GROMACS .gro file of C-alpha atoms in nm:
model
  186
    1UNK     CA    1   0.000   0.000   0.000
    2UNK     CA    2   0.124   0.347  -0.076
    3UNK     CA    3   0.226   0.594   0.192
    4UNK     CA    4  -0.074   0.810   0.115
    5UNK     CA    5  -0.313   0.521   0.171
    6UNK     CA    6  -0.149   0.432   0.501
    7UNK     CA    7  -0.180   0.795   0.607
    8UNK     CA    8  -0.549   0.801   0.510
    9UNK     CA    9  -0.611   0.494   0.724
   10UNK     CA   10  -0.393   0.593   1.021
   11UNK     CA   11  -0.524   0.949   1.045
   12UNK     CA   12  -0.882   0.852   1.142
   13UNK     CA   13  -0.748   0.594   1.386
   14UNK     CA   14  -0.533   0.861   1.548
   15UNK     CA   15  -0.824   1.106   1.565
   16UNK     CA   16  -1.050   0.843   1.722
   17UNK     CA   17  -0.776   0.753   1.970
   18UNK     CA   18  -0.728   1.118   2.070
   19UNK     CA   19  -1.101   1.174   2.116
   20UNK     CA   20  -1.127   0.849   2.312
   21UNK     CA   21  -0.846   0.959   2.543
   22UNK     CA   22  -1.007   1.299   2.593
   23UNK     CA   23  -1.338   1.129   2.667
   24UNK     CA   24  -1.174   0.889   2.912
   25UNK     CA   25  -0.992   1.167   3.098
   26UNK     CA   26  -1.304   1.381   3.116
   27UNK     CA   27  -1.506   1.087   3.245
   28UNK     CA   28  -1.227   0.981   3.480
   29UNK     CA   29  -1.267   1.303   3.677
   30UNK     CA   30  -1.632   1.217   3.721
   31UNK     CA   31  -1.707   0.989   4.016
   32UNK     CA   32  -1.953   0.786   3.812
   33UNK     CA   33  -1.694   0.694   3.550
   34UNK     CA   34  -1.638   0.351   3.697
   35UNK     CA   35  -2.011   0.288   3.705
   36UNK     CA   36  -2.021   0.234   3.325
   37UNK     CA   37  -2.133  -0.108   3.216
   38UNK     CA   38  -1.896  -0.336   3.032
   39UNK     CA   39  -2.121  -0.349   2.726
   40UNK     CA   40  -2.125   0.034   2.705
   41UNK     CA   41  -1.745   0.046   2.697
   42UNK     CA   42  -1.721  -0.236   2.443
   43UNK     CA   43  -1.993  -0.085   2.222
   44UNK     CA   44  -1.805   0.247   2.200
   45UNK     CA   45  -1.480   0.076   2.101
   46UNK     CA   46  -1.649  -0.166   1.859
   47UNK     CA   47  -1.833   0.121   1.690
   48UNK     CA   48  -1.507   0.309   1.647
   49UNK     CA   49  -1.333  -0.004   1.519
   50UNK     CA   50  -1.609  -0.081   1.267
   51UNK     CA   51  -1.600   0.280   1.146
   52UNK     CA   52  -1.224   0.270   1.092
   53UNK     CA   53  -1.243  -0.068   0.918
   54UNK     CA   54  -1.524   0.056   0.693
   55UNK     CA   55  -1.322   0.362   0.606
   56UNK     CA   56  -1.012   0.152   0.531
   57UNK     CA   57  -1.208  -0.084   0.305
   58UNK     CA   58  -1.366   0.209   0.121
   59UNK     CA   59  -1.028   0.377   0.065
   60UNK     CA   60  -0.879   0.051  -0.061
   61UNK     CA   61  -1.166  -0.015  -0.303
   62UNK     CA   62  -1.171   0.338  -0.441
   63UNK     CA   63  -0.796   0.346  -0.497
   64UNK     CA   64  -0.805   0.002  -0.661
   65UNK     CA   65  -1.071   0.117  -0.909
   66UNK     CA   66  -0.879   0.440  -0.971
   67UNK     CA   67  -0.554   0.253  -1.041
   68UNK     CA   68  -0.728   0.018  -1.287
   69UNK     CA   69  -0.886   0.314  -1.465
   70UNK     CA   70  -0.549   0.483  -1.499
   71UNK     CA   71  -0.399   0.158  -1.628
   72UNK     CA   72  -0.674   0.128  -1.891
   73UNK     CA   73  -0.629   0.493  -1.988
   74UNK     CA   74  -0.255   0.440  -2.034
   75UNK     CA   75  -0.314   0.142  -2.264
   76UNK     CA   76  -0.574   0.335  -2.462
   77UNK     CA   77  -0.323   0.618  -2.501
   78UNK     CA   78  -0.077   0.370  -2.652
   79UNK     CA   79  -0.348   0.241  -2.885
   80UNK     CA   80  -0.423   0.600  -2.987
   81UNK     CA   81  -0.056   0.660  -3.067
   82UNK     CA   82  -0.042   0.349  -3.284
   83UNK     CA   83  -0.363   0.456  -3.458
   84UNK     CA   84  -0.223   0.806  -3.512
   85UNK     CA   85   0.095   0.672  -3.672
   86UNK     CA   86  -0.098   0.430  -3.894
   87UNK     CA   87  -0.340   0.707  -3.998
   88UNK     CA   88  -0.057   0.909  -4.148
   89UNK     CA   89   0.094   0.800  -4.476
   90UNK     CA   90   0.438   0.765  -4.319
   91UNK     CA   91   0.420   0.384  -4.317
   92UNK     CA   92   0.342   0.358  -4.688
   93UNK     CA   93   0.628   0.520  -4.875
   94UNK     CA   94   0.586   0.602  -5.243
   95UNK     CA   95   0.954   0.551  -5.316
   96UNK     CA   96   1.222   0.364  -5.128
   97UNK     CA   97   1.549   0.551  -5.126
   98UNK     CA   98   1.755   0.484  -4.818
   99UNK     CA   99   1.869   0.843  -4.763
  100UNK     CA  100   1.538   1.015  -4.832
  101UNK     CA  101   1.340   1.190  -4.556
  102UNK     CA  102   1.034   0.979  -4.646
  103UNK     CA  103   1.232   0.659  -4.587
  104UNK     CA  104   1.367   0.787  -4.255
  105UNK     CA  105   1.014   0.882  -4.140
  106UNK     CA  106   0.890   0.537  -4.237
  107UNK     CA  107   1.169   0.361  -4.043
  108UNK     CA  108   1.112   0.584  -3.739
  109UNK     CA  109   0.735   0.533  -3.747
  110UNK     CA  110   0.779   0.158  -3.793
  111UNK     CA  111   1.012   0.146  -3.491
  112UNK     CA  112   0.767   0.345  -3.279
  113UNK     CA  113   0.476   0.116  -3.367
  114UNK     CA  114   0.689  -0.190  -3.289
  115UNK     CA  115   0.780  -0.045  -2.947
  116UNK     CA  116   0.416   0.037  -2.869
  117UNK     CA  117   0.302  -0.311  -2.970
  118UNK     CA  118   0.569  -0.464  -2.742
  119UNK     CA  119   0.436  -0.259  -2.450
  120UNK     CA  120   0.083  -0.377  -2.526
  121UNK     CA  121   0.194  -0.739  -2.551
  122UNK     CA  122   0.356  -0.720  -2.207
  123UNK     CA  123   0.035  -0.586  -2.053
  124UNK     CA  124  -0.232  -0.768  -2.254
  125UNK     CA  125  -0.285  -1.048  -2.001
  126UNK     CA  126  -0.424  -0.818  -1.732
  127UNK     CA  127  -0.715  -0.688  -1.942
  128UNK     CA  128  -0.774  -1.012  -2.134
  129UNK     CA  129  -0.687  -0.869  -2.475
  130UNK     CA  130  -0.400  -1.103  -2.552
  131UNK     CA  131  -0.554  -1.247  -2.871
  132UNK     CA  132  -0.636  -0.902  -3.007
  133UNK     CA  133  -0.286  -0.771  -2.941
  134UNK     CA  134  -0.140  -1.087  -3.095
  135UNK     CA  135  -0.348  -1.018  -3.408
  136UNK     CA  136  -0.210  -0.662  -3.424
  137UNK     CA  137   0.142  -0.799  -3.372
  138UNK     CA  138   0.100  -1.059  -3.648
  139UNK     CA  139  -0.043  -0.811  -3.896
  140UNK     CA  140   0.229  -0.558  -3.826
  141UNK     CA  141   0.489  -0.831  -3.866
  142UNK     CA  142   0.329  -0.908  -4.204
  143UNK     CA  143   0.363  -0.537  -4.287
  144UNK     CA  144   0.730  -0.540  -4.184
  145UNK     CA  145   0.806  -0.841  -4.404
  146UNK     CA  146   0.636  -0.674  -4.699
  147UNK     CA  147   0.816  -0.342  -4.650
  148UNK     CA  148   1.151  -0.516  -4.594
  149UNK     CA  149   1.105  -0.701  -4.923
  150UNK     CA  150   1.041  -0.368  -5.093
  151UNK     CA  151   1.354  -0.220  -4.931
  152UNK     CA  152   1.566  -0.507  -5.058
  153UNK     CA  153   1.429  -0.482  -5.412
  154UNK     CA  154   1.416  -0.098  -5.387
  155UNK     CA  155   1.085  -0.101  -5.571
  156UNK     CA  156   0.739  -0.037  -5.436
  157UNK     CA  157   0.450  -0.095  -5.672
  158UNK     CA  158   0.093   0.026  -5.651
  159UNK     CA  159  -0.021  -0.329  -5.569
  160UNK     CA  160   0.215  -0.342  -5.273
  161UNK     CA  161   0.092  -0.002  -5.153
  162UNK     CA  162  -0.267  -0.134  -5.165
  163UNK     CA  163  -0.164  -0.449  -4.975
  164UNK     CA  164   0.014  -0.240  -4.712
  165UNK     CA  165  -0.292  -0.016  -4.683
  166UNK     CA  166  -0.513  -0.323  -4.631
  167UNK     CA  167  -0.284  -0.458  -4.359
  168UNK     CA  168  -0.276  -0.124  -4.180
  169UNK     CA  169  -0.655  -0.096  -4.217
  170UNK     CA  170  -0.699  -0.433  -4.046
  171UNK     CA  171  -0.475  -0.314  -3.763
  172UNK     CA  172  -0.679   0.005  -3.725
  173UNK     CA  173  -1.000  -0.194  -3.711
  174UNK     CA  174  -0.860  -0.422  -3.443
  175UNK     CA  175  -0.739  -0.118  -3.245
  176UNK     CA  176  -1.096   0.016  -3.241
  177UNK     CA  177  -1.222  -0.325  -3.130
  178UNK     CA  178  -0.963  -0.339  -2.850
  179UNK     CA  179  -1.062   0.007  -2.725
  180UNK     CA  180  -1.423  -0.104  -2.694
  181UNK     CA  181  -1.334  -0.434  -2.527
  182UNK     CA  182  -1.101  -0.267  -2.277
  183UNK     CA  183  -1.371  -0.029  -2.155
  184UNK     CA  184  -1.642  -0.296  -2.159
  185UNK     CA  185  -1.427  -0.533  -1.946
  186UNK     CA  186  -1.433  -0.290  -1.654
   0.00000   0.00000   0.00000
């Protein structure tokens, strides 16, 4: 548990303890203090204990939900970045010349997408999206093989551009599907 959570739990306990001590000292001066029944004393302490436990459970549950929401939001942000890169035409070059700015943008974008997919693959088990992320990984690997073949032959035809566009379109569709499934799994 984080320090903040421990503080949120310990603070009410400390406040209850202080008020209990004040109450005990004020009652101690009274001659009838020792006339209190055992069940009255126990009921005061049990009520305080149940209140603190209820507060601790509530804090734990709220922070757990908040952490899961942040986790989902982080994964959706990564999906958005992949979608943004795929939406640009950087991944489908019109000409393959190793020194050209278009080629450098394509290599950089390809590397970024690969890194984002690796992050998603590491975290896909938690949200039960492993098969979807594997599909994205497989399709992007298919894209990489196709683009590497074009780089070796230094020729990119219109048919290959259409095939690359189809592969990237399938990835975008799966990204949309994953977004919906992540938020519906909450």
